[in-house]
Coordinates of C-alpha atoms in Angstrom, one line a residue:
M1113 CA 13.5 7.0 -15.0
R1114 CA 10.6 7.9 -12.8
N1115 CA 9.8 5.5 -9.9
V1116 CA 6.5 5.0 -8.1
L1117 CA 5.8 6.0 -4.5
T1118 CA 2.6 4.6 -2.9
I1119 CA 1.1 5.1 0.5
D1120 CA -1.3 2.7 2.1
V1121 CA -3.5 5.0 4.3
E1122 CA -4.5 3.1 7.4
E1123 CA -4.3 3.4 11.2
Y1124 CA -1.5 1.8 13.3
F1125 CA -4.0 -0.3 15.1
Q1126 CA -5.5 -1.8 11.9
V1127 CA -2.5 -3.8 10.9
H1128 CA -2.7 -7.6 10.8
A1129 CA 0.2 -7.9 13.1
F1130 CA -2.1 -6.7 15.9
E1131 CA -5.4 -8.3 15.0
S1132 CA -5.0 -11.0 17.6
V1133 CA -5.1 -8.4 20.4
I1134 CA -7.2 -5.6 18.9
R1135 CA -10.8 -6.3 17.9
R1136 CA -12.2 -4.5 14.9
S1137 CA -15.2 -3.4 17.1
N1138 CA -12.7 -1.5 19.3
W1139 CA -11.1 0.5 16.5
D1140 CA -13.0 3.7 17.3
L1141 CA -11.7 3.6 20.9
F1142 CA -8.1 4.1 19.8
P1143 CA -6.5 7.6 19.3
N1144 CA -6.6 8.9 15.8
R1145 CA -3.1 9.1 14.3
V1146 CA -3.7 8.7 10.6
M1147 CA -4.7 12.3 10.1
G1148 CA -1.6 13.9 11.5
N1149 CA 0.8 11.2 10.0
T1150 CA -0.7 11.6 6.5
V1151 CA -0.5 15.4 6.7
R1152 CA 3.2 15.0 7.7
I1153 CA 3.7 12.9 4.5
L1154 CA 1.9 15.4 2.4
E1155 CA 4.1 18.2 3.7
L1156 CA 7.2 16.2 3.0
L1157 CA 6.1 15.4 -0.6
A1158 CA 5.1 19.0 -1.2
H1159 CA 8.6 20.1 -0.1
Y1160 CA 10.2 17.9 -2.8
D1161 CA 7.4 18.5 -5.4
V1162 CA 6.5 14.8 -5.6
Q1163 CA 3.2 13.2 -6.2
A1164 CA 2.3 9.7 -5.1
T1165 CA -0.6 7.1 -5.2
F1166 CA -2.5 6.9 -1.9
F1167 CA -4.4 3.7 -1.4
I1168 CA -7.0 4.8 1.1
L1169 CA -8.8 2.5 3.5
G1170 CA -12.6 3.1 3.2
W1171 CA -12.9 3.1 7.0
V1172 CA -10.5 6.0 7.1
A1173 CA -12.3 7.8 4.2
D1174 CA -15.7 7.5 6.0
R1175 CA -14.4 9.1 9.2
Y1176 CA -12.0 11.7 7.7
P1177 CA -13.3 12.7 4.2
E1178 CA -11.4 16.0 4.6
L1179 CA -8.2 14.0 4.6
V1180 CA -9.1 12.3 1.3
Q1181 CA -9.8 15.8 -0.1
M1182 CA -6.5 17.2 1.1
I1183 CA -4.6 14.4 -0.6
A1184 CA -6.5 14.9 -3.9
E1185 CA -6.1 18.7 -3.6
D1186 CA -2.3 18.2 -3.5
G1187 CA -2.5 16.4 -6.8
H1188 CA -1.9 12.9 -5.6
E1189 CA -3.7 9.9 -7.1
I1190 CA -6.5 8.3 -5.0
A1191 CA -7.0 4.6 -5.0
S1192 CA -8.7 1.9 -2.8
H1193 CA -7.2 -0.2 0.0
G1194 CA -10.5 -1.9 0.8
Y1195 CA -12.8 -1.0 3.7
W1196 CA -12.2 -3.2 6.7
H1197 CA -8.6 -4.2 6.1
E1198 CA -9.6 -7.8 5.8
L1199 CA -7.3 -10.3 4.1
V1200 CA -8.8 -11.1 0.7
Y1201 CA -8.2 -14.9 0.9
R1202 CA -10.3 -15.0 4.1
Q1203 CA -13.3 -13.7 2.3
T1204 CA -15.8 -15.1 -0.2
P1205 CA -16.0 -13.4 -3.6
E1206 CA -19.4 -11.9 -2.4
D1207 CA -17.9 -10.6 0.8
F1208 CA -14.9 -9.1 -1.0
A1209 CA -17.1 -7.4 -3.5
A1210 CA -19.2 -5.9 -0.7
D1211 CA -16.1 -4.7 1.1
L1212 CA -14.7 -3.2 -2.1
R1213 CA -17.9 -1.4 -2.8
L1214 CA -18.0 0.1 0.7
S1215 CA -14.5 1.4 0.2
L1216 CA -15.1 2.8 -3.3
D1217 CA -18.3 4.5 -2.2
A1218 CA -16.7 6.0 0.9
I1219 CA -13.9 7.5 -1.2
S1220 CA -16.3 8.7 -3.9
A1221 CA -18.5 10.3 -1.3
A1222 CA -15.5 12.4 -0.2
L1223 CA -14.5 13.1 -3.8
P1224 CA -17.6 13.1 -6.1
G1225 CA -16.7 12.6 -9.7
V1226 CA -13.1 11.8 -9.2
P1227 CA -12.1 8.5 -10.9
I1228 CA -10.9 5.6 -8.9
A1229 CA -8.8 3.3 -11.0
G1230 CA -6.6 1.3 -8.6
Y1231 CA -6.7 -1.1 -5.7
R1232 CA -4.3 -2.7 -3.3
A1233 CA -5.3 -5.5 -1.0
P1234 CA -4.5 -5.3 2.7
S1235 CA -1.3 -7.2 3.3
F1236 CA -1.0 -8.0 -0.4
S1237 CA -3.6 -10.8 0.2
I1238 CA -4.4 -11.6 -3.5
T1239 CA -2.6 -14.9 -3.6
A1240 CA -2.9 -18.1 -5.6
Q1241 CA -5.9 -19.0 -3.5
S1242 CA -7.7 -15.7 -4.2
L1243 CA -7.0 -14.8 -7.8
W1244 CA -10.8 -14.7 -8.2
A1245 CA -10.5 -11.2 -6.7
L1246 CA -9.2 -10.0 -10.0
D1247 CA -12.5 -10.8 -11.6
V1248 CA -14.3 -8.8 -9.0
L1249 CA -12.0 -5.8 -9.5
D1250 CA -12.6 -6.0 -13.2
H1251 CA -16.4 -6.3 -12.8
L1252 CA -16.5 -3.2 -10.6
G1253 CA -14.6 -1.1 -13.1
L1254 CA -11.1 -1.0 -11.7
V1255 CA -8.2 -0.5 -14.1
Y1256 CA -5.2 -1.8 -12.2
D1257 CA -4.3 -3.9 -9.1
S1258 CA -1.2 -3.7 -6.9
S1259 CA -1.8 -6.6 -4.6
I1260 CA 0.3 -9.5 -5.9
F1261 CA 3.7 -9.7 -4.3
P1262 CA 6.0 -11.8 -6.5
L1263 CA 7.8 -13.7 -3.7
S1264 CA 7.5 -16.9 -1.6
I1265 CA 9.4 -16.0 1.6
H1266 CA 6.5 -14.4 3.6
D1267 CA 4.1 -16.2 5.9
R1268 CA 1.0 -14.3 4.8
Y1269 CA 1.3 -13.4 1.1
G1270 CA 3.1 -13.9 -2.2
I1271 CA 3.0 -15.7 -5.5
K1272 CA 6.5 -16.7 -6.3
E1273 CA 5.9 -17.2 -10.1
A1274 CA 4.1 -13.9 -10.5
N1275 CA 5.6 -11.3 -12.9
R1276 CA 8.0 -9.0 -11.2
F1277 CA 7.0 -6.1 -13.4
A1278 CA 3.8 -4.5 -14.7
S1279 CA 1.8 -7.0 -16.8
K1280 CA -1.7 -7.5 -18.0
T1281 CA -3.8 -10.2 -16.4
R1282 CA -6.2 -12.5 -18.3
R1283 CA -9.0 -10.6 -16.6
G1284 CA -8.0 -7.4 -18.4
L1285 CA -6.6 -5.6 -15.4
W1286 CA -3.0 -4.4 -15.2
E1287 CA -1.1 -5.8 -12.3
I1288 CA 1.5 -3.3 -10.9
P1289 CA 3.5 -5.2 -8.3
V1290 CA 5.8 -3.6 -5.7
S1291 CA 9.4 -4.2 -6.5
T1292 CA 11.6 -7.2 -5.8
I1293 CA 15.1 -8.2 -6.7
R1294 CA 15.9 -11.6 -8.2
L1295 CA 18.8 -13.3 -6.4
G1296 CA 19.5 -17.0 -7.0
K1297 CA 16.2 -18.8 -7.5
R1298 CA 14.2 -16.4 -5.3
N1299 CA 12.7 -12.9 -5.5
W1300 CA 13.5 -10.8 -2.5
P1301 CA 11.5 -7.8 -1.3
I1302 CA 13.3 -4.5 -1.1
A1303 CA 10.6 -1.8 -1.8
G1304 CA 8.9 -0.6 1.3
G1305 CA 7.2 -1.3 4.6
G1306 CA 9.1 -3.3 7.1
Y1307 CA 11.7 -4.2 4.5
F1308 CA 12.5 -0.5 3.9
R1309 CA 13.0 -0.1 7.7
L1310 CA 14.8 -3.4 8.3
Y1311 CA 17.4 -3.2 5.5
P1312 CA 20.2 -0.7 5.5
L1313 CA 19.3 2.2 3.3
W1314 CA 22.1 1.5 0.8
V1315 CA 20.4 -1.9 0.0
T1316 CA 17.2 -0.1 -1.1
R1317 CA 19.2 2.5 -3.0
Q1318 CA 21.3 -0.1 -4.9
A1319 CA 18.2 -2.2 -5.6
M1320 CA 16.4 0.8 -7.1
H1321 CA 19.3 1.7 -9.3
Y1322 CA 19.5 -2.0 -10.4
I1323 CA 15.8 -2.1 -11.3
N1324 CA 16.1 1.3 -13.1
G1325 CA 19.1 -0.2 -15.0
Q1326 CA 16.7 -2.9 -16.3
G1327 CA 14.5 -0.2 -17.7
Q1328 CA 11.9 -0.6 -15.1
P1329 CA 10.5 1.8 -12.5
A1330 CA 10.8 0.7 -8.8
V1331 CA 7.5 0.6 -6.9
I1332 CA 7.8 1.6 -3.3
Y1333 CA 5.1 1.4 -0.5
L1334 CA 4.9 2.9 2.9
H1335 CA 2.2 3.6 5.6
P1336 CA 1.5 6.7 7.6
W1337 CA 2.1 4.9 10.9
E1338 CA 5.7 4.2 9.8
F1339 CA 6.3 8.0 10.2
D1340 CA 5.1 8.0 13.8
P1341 CA 7.7 6.7 16.3
H1342 CA 5.5 8.1 19.1
Q1343 CA 2.4 6.1 18.4
P1344 CA 0.8 4.1 21.2
R1345 CA 2.6 0.8 21.7
I1346 CA 0.7 -2.4 21.6
A1347 CA 2.5 -4.3 24.4
E1348 CA 0.1 -7.3 24.2
A1349 CA 1.2 -8.3 20.7
S1350 CA 3.7 -11.0 20.2
W1351 CA 7.4 -10.3 20.0
L1352 CA 7.5 -11.0 16.2
S1353 CA 4.5 -8.7 15.6
R1354 CA 6.0 -5.9 17.6
F1355 CA 9.4 -6.3 15.8
R1356 CA 7.8 -6.2 12.4
H1357 CA 5.8 -3.1 13.3
Y1358 CA 8.3 -1.0 15.2
V1359 CA 11.8 -1.9 13.8
N1360 CA 13.6 1.3 12.8
I1361 CA 10.3 3.2 12.8
D1362 CA 12.2 6.3 13.8
K1363 CA 14.3 6.2 10.5
T1364 CA 11.5 6.1 8.0
E1365 CA 11.2 9.8 7.3
D1366 CA 14.9 10.5 7.0
R1367 CA 15.4 7.5 4.7
L1368 CA 12.5 8.6 2.4
R1369 CA 14.0 12.1 2.3
V1370 CA 17.2 10.5 0.9
L1371 CA 15.3 8.7 -1.8
L1372 CA 13.3 11.8 -2.7
Q1373 CA 16.5 13.7 -3.3
E1374 CA 18.2 10.9 -5.3
F1375 CA 15.4 9.5 -7.4
E1376 CA 12.4 10.8 -9.4
F1377 CA 9.0 9.6 -8.3
G1378 CA 5.4 9.8 -9.4
P1379 CA 2.0 8.1 -9.0
I1380 CA 1.0 4.9 -10.7
R1381 CA -1.4 6.8 -13.0
D1382 CA 1.5 8.9 -14.5
V1383 CA 4.4 6.5 -14.4
F1384 CA 2.4 3.7 -16.1
A1385 CA 0.2 6.0 -18.2
P1386 CA 1.2 4.4 -21.5
L1387 CA -0.2 1.1 -20.2
L1388 CA -3.2 2.4 -18.3
K1389 CA -4.5 4.8 -20.9
T1390 CA -5.8 1.8 -22.9
Q1391 CA -8.3 1.2 -20.1
Q1392 CA -11.1 3.7 -20.1
K1393 CA -13.4 2.2 -17.3
Q1394 CA -13.4 3.5 -13.8
Y1395 CA -15.6 3.1 -10.7
Q1396 CA -18.3 5.6 -10.1
L1397 CA -20.4 6.1 -7.0
A1398 CA -23.6 4.0 -7.3
N1399 CA -26.8 6.0 -7.6

């Protein structure tokens, strides 16, 4: 059973946990860490001969097109993470479409002719209030989305009744959710980000084996800043925001190494190829 590894390529200062103390207009004033952190991930994956899906923020692609090229040259899948890291449910459909186009154009400018099939919303912000975003994705030629988190225990995202596994939406897109475990009457997140750092590693390992035992691939997500325990600290953020961002951040790389040795991984385009091959459309850079 091959599982899916995904990386959301963004800077440490762009996370929503810090948006109350870091203005978007000041992003360019912060030290760049995404380049070095992503290269670190690329080297780790090359060591284990693993390919992944990289959801790249358009803001990053505009400033570091060489990074996008490096990721593609190593054989990884390139997908979109939006441009401004704005929550989808805060936007109008028109604003969302404009942000998505900016992102796709930035990535396509770095990689002319390379198909872009996938999208993941910042903070999984396609919720019950913003399902219209799936129509926009479909209209712009995307093949799959990985933005709907099937759970109800988070304060910013989640659709508790959403399918826990890959499924086709009525818009024609495939939805590829990150993995959860069903315990009692609730779905519980186990598959990456702060959950990967907060839970003991054995919890993630057991959950992945359980999901694989159901005949399903586990879908994991991480961020480059989670491999960077020496990043600048944002002391002005709230205690909860700092806890979410920094908890066990020094353990991310070693924990991923364990998973890379124990499980097989691949990008979405390969692991879900039998599903996605039925969709031929893809976004192309506008003329």
